[in-house]
Coordinates of C-alpha atoms in Angstrom, one line a residue:
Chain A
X1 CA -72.1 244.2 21.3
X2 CA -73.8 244.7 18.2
X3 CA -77.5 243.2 17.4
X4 CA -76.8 241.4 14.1
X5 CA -79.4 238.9 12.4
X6 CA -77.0 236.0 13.7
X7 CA -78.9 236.3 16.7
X8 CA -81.9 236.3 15.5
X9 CA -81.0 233.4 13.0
X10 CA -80.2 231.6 16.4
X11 CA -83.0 231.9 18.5
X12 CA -84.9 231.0 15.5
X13 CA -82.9 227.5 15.3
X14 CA -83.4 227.5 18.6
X15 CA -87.9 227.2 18.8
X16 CA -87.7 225.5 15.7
X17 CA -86.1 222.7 17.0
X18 CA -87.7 223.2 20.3
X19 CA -91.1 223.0 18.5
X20 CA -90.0 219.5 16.6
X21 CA -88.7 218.0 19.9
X22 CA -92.1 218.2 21.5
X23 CA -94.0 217.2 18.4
X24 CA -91.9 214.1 18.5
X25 CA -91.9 213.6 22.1
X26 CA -95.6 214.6 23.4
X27 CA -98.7 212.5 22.6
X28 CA -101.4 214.6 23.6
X29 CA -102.8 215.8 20.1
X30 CA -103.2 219.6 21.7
X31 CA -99.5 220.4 22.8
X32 CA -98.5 218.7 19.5
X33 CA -100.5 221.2 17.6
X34 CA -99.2 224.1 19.5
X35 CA -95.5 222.6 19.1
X36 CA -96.5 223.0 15.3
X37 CA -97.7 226.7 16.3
X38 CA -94.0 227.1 17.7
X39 CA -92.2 225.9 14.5
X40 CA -94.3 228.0 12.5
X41 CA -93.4 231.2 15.1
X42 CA -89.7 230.2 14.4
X43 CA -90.0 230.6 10.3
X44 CA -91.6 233.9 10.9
X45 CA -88.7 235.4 13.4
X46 CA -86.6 234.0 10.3
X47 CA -89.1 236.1 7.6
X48 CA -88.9 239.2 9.5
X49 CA -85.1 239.2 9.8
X50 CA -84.1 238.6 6.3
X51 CA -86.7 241.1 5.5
X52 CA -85.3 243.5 8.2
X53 CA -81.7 243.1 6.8
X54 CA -81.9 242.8 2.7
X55 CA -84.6 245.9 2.8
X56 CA -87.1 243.2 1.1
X57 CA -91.0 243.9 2.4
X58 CA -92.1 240.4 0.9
X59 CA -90.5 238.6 3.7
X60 CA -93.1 240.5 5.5
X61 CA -96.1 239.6 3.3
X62 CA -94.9 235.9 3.4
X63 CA -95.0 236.2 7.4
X64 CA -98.7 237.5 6.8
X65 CA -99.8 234.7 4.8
X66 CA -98.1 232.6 7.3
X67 CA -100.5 233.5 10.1
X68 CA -103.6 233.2 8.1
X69 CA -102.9 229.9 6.9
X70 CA -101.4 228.7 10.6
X71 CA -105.0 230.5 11.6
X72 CA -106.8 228.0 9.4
X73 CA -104.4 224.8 10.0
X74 CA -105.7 225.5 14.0
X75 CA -109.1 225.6 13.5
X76 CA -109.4 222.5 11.4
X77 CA -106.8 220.5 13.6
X78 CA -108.5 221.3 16.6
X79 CA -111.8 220.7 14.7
X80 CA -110.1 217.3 14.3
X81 CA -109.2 217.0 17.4
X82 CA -112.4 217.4 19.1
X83 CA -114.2 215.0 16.8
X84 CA -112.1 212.3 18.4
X85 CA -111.9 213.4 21.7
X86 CA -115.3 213.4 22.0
X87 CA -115.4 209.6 21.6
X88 CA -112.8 208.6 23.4
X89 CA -111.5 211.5 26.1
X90 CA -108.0 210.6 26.8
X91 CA -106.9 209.8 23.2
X92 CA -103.7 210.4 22.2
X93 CA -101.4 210.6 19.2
X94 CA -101.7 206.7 18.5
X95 CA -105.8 206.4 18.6
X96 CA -105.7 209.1 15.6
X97 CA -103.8 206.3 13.9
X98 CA -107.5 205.4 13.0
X99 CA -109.7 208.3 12.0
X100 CA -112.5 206.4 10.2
X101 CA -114.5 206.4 13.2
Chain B
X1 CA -77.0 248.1 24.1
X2 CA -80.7 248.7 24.8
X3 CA -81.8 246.6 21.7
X4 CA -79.1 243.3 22.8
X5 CA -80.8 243.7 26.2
X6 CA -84.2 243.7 25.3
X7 CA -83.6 240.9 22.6
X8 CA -82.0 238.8 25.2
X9 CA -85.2 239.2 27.7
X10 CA -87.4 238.8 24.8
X11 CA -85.4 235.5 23.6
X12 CA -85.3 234.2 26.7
X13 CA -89.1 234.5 27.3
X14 CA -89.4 232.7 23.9
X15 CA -87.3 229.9 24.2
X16 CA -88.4 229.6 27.8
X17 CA -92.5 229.4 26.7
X18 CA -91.7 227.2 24.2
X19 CA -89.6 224.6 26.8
X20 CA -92.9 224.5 28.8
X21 CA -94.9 224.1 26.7
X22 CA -93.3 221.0 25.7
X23 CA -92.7 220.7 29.6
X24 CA -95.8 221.0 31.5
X25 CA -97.9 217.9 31.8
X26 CA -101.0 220.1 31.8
X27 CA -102.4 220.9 28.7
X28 CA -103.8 224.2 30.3
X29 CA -100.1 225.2 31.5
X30 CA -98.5 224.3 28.3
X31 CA -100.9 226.7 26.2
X32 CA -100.2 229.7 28.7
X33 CA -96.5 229.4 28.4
X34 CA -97.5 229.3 24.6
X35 CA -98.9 233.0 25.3
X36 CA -95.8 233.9 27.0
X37 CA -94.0 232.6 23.4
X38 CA -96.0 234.0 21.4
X39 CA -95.7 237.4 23.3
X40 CA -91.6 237.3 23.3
X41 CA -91.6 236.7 19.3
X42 CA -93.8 240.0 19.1
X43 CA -91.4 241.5 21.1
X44 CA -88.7 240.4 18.1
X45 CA -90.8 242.0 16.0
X46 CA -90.9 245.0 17.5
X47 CA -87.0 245.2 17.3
X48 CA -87.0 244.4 13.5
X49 CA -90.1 247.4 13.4
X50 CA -92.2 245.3 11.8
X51 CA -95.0 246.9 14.0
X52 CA -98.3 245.6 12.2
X53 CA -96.5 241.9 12.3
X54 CA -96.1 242.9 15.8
X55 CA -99.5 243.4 16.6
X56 CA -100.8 240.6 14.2
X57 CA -98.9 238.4 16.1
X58 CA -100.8 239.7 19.6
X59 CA -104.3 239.8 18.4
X60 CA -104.1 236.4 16.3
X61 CA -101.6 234.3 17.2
X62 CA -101.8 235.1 21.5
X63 CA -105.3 235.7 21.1
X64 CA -107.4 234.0 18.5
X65 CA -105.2 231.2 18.3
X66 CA -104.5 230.0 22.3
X67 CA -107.8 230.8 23.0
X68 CA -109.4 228.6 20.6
X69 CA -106.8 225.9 22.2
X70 CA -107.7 226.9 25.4
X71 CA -112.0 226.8 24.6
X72 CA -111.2 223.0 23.2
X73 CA -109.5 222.3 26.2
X74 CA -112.1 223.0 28.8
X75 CA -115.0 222.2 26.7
X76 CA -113.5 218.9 26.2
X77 CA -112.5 218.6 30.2
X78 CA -109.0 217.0 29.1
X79 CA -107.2 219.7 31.3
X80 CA -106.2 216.3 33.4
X81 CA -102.6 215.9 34.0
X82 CA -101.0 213.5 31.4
X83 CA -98.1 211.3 32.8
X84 CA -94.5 212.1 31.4
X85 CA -92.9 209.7 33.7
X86 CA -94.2 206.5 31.4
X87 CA -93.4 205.9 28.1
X88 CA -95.9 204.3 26.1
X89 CA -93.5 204.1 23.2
X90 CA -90.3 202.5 24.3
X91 CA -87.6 204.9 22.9
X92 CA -89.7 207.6 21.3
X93 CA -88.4 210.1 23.9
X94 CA -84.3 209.6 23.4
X95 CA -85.1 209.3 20.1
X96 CA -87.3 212.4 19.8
X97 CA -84.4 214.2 21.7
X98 CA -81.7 213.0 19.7
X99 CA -83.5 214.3 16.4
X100 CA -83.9 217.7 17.8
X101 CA -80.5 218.0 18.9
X102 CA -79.7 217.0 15.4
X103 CA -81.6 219.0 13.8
X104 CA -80.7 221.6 15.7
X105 CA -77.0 221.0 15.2
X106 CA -77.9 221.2 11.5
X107 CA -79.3 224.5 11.5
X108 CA -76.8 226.2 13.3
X109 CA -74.0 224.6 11.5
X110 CA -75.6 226.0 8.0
X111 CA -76.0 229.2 9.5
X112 CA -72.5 229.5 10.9
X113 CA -70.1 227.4 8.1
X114 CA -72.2 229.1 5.4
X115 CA -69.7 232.6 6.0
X116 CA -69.8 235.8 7.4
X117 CA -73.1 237.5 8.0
X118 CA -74.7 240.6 7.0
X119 CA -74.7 240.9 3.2
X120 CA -72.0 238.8 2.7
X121 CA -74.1 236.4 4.4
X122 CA -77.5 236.2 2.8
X123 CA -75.0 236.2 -0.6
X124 CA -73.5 232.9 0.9
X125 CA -76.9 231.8 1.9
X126 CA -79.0 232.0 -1.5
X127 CA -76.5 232.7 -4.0
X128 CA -77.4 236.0 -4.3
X129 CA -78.7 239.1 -3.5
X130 CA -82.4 239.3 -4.7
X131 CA -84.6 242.2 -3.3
X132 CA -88.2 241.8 -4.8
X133 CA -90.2 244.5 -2.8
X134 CA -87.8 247.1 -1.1
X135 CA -88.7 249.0 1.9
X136 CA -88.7 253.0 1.2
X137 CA -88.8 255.8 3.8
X138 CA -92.5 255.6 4.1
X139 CA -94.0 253.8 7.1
X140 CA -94.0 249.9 6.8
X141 CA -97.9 249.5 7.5
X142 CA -98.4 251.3 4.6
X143 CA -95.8 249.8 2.1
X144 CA -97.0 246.4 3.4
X145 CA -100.7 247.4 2.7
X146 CA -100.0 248.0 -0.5
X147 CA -97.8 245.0 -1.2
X148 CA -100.6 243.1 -0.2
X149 CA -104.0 245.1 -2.0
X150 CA -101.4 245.5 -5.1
X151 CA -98.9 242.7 -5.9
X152 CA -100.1 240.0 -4.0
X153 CA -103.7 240.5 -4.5
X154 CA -104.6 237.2 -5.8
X155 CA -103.1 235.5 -3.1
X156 CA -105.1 238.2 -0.2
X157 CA -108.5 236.5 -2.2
X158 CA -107.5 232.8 -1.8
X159 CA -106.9 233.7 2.1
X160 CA -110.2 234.9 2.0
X161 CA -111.4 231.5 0.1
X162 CA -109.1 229.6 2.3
X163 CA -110.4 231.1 5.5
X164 CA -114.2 230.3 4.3
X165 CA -113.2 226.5 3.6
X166 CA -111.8 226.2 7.0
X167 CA -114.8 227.4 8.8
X168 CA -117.1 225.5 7.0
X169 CA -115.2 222.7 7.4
X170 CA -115.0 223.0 11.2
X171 CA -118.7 223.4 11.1
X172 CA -118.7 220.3 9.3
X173 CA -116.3 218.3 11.8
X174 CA -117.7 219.2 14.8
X175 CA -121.6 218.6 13.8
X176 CA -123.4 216.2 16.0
X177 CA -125.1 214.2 13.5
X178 CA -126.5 211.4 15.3
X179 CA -128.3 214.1 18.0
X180 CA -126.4 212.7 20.9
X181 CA -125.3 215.1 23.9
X182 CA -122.2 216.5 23.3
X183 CA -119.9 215.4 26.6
X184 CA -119.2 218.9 28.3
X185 CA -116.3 218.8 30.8
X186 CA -117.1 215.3 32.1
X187 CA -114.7 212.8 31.0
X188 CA -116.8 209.9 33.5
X189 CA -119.6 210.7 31.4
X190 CA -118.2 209.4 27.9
X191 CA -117.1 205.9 29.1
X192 CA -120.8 205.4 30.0

């Protein structure tokens, strides 16, 4: 059995949709931001292997700018986040709805 | 042999993260199995020796990243257990199911009716072959350092910009204006 970058290709199918399956499902605002986290992981398996096969470093340097930006998307979701749940602790997905306090 | 071996353990820790964390009903279980996620796709890094990825992936993503989830969820005491068994939203949960499994049926049908794989493949894929920055003999740390401080320099600055707004602006969001305590770990105390 040979490791081609079908496989790879198909575990990344796999925790992308994974990843949208929980952001559609869940309704706690945390695990839907990691479920975004887990898409995001599944375009960067996808980066590394097209990078890995055509010989191409930018795939690399996309997955790079991938993680800073995911980085960033965290910290101001979660900032987000915690400016709601702090006035009403069990929020969910539907009292974001609103954000003008 | 060694490398379908290790990619199947390492795949199987991925997918198998990323099922609880859609899984567990406790926000602090769901961002460990996160980790363990996060973890296997360094591992598929390794495979593809994309080391500093690799590593990138440890320090940020299984690091800075869940533990940033983690601080909001204990500082915020909403490490309750949410109930799965109700459904708030009559039908979002087939629904949500059936889109994945579509989705998911899409991607793996482009990938497997769009031809054979290998170069043929990414031909089939894109249309053709296009290599913008290929990868020499030299180590990949160092090629990638340099595709980054040389080519994409512009882009390395507006991270550094980008990085600086989001700070600031979680300074911003998170302020407590009006001088009232912040509620630490004590969900009773809020609906006082």
């Amino acid at each position: 059995v040979e490791l081609t970058e079908t496989w790879y290709l198909v575990l990344s199918a796999l925790l992308f949709s994974t990843g949208a399956t929980g952001l559609l499902i869940r309704r706690n605002p945390l695990v839907m931001l990691m479920c975004v986290e887990l898409m995001l992981n599944a375009v960067n398996i996808t980066f590394v292997t097209f990078s890995n096969s055509l010989s191409d470093l930018s795939g690399q340097t996309a997955v790079f700018f991938v993680l800073v930006v995911a980085a960033a998307e965290v910290v101001i979701g979660l900032s987000i986040v915690v400016a709601v749940l702090r006035r009403n602790p069990s929020a969910d997905a539907d009292d974001i709805a609103v954000l003008r306090g | 042999v060694v490398d379908v071996i290790t990619f199947l353990i390492a795949g199987a820790i991925v997918i198998g993260g990323a099922l609880g964390v859609i899984g567990f009903s406790n926000p602090v279980h769901a961002a460990l199995s996160l980790i363990a996620s996060f973890f296997g796709v360094a591992v598929v890094f390794i495979i593809q020796e994309a080391h500093f990825l690799a590593l990138v992936q440890v320090v940020v993503y299984a690091g800075a990243i869940v533990v940033l989830f983690l601080f909001v969820i204990m500082l915020l005491g909403v490490d309750t257990v949410s109930d799965l068994r109700t459904e708030p939203l009559v039908g979002q949960r087939p629904l949500g199911l059936l889109f994945g499994a579509a989705l998911l049926a899409l991607t793996l049908g482009g990938l497997f009716l769009s031809g054979p794989g290998g170069e043929e493949g990414a031909v089939a894929l894109t249309g053709q072959r296009s290599v913008v920055q290929p990868i020499d003999d030299r180590s990949q740390i160092e090629q990638l350092g340099e595709d980054l401080f040389s080519r994409n320099i512009l882009a390395f600055q507006a991270t550094a910009l980008l990085l600086t707004i989001a700070t600031v602006g979680a300074v911003v969001l998170v302020r407590n204006k009006g001088g009232e305590d912040l509620v630490v770990d004590e969900p009773g105390l809020a609906a006082e």
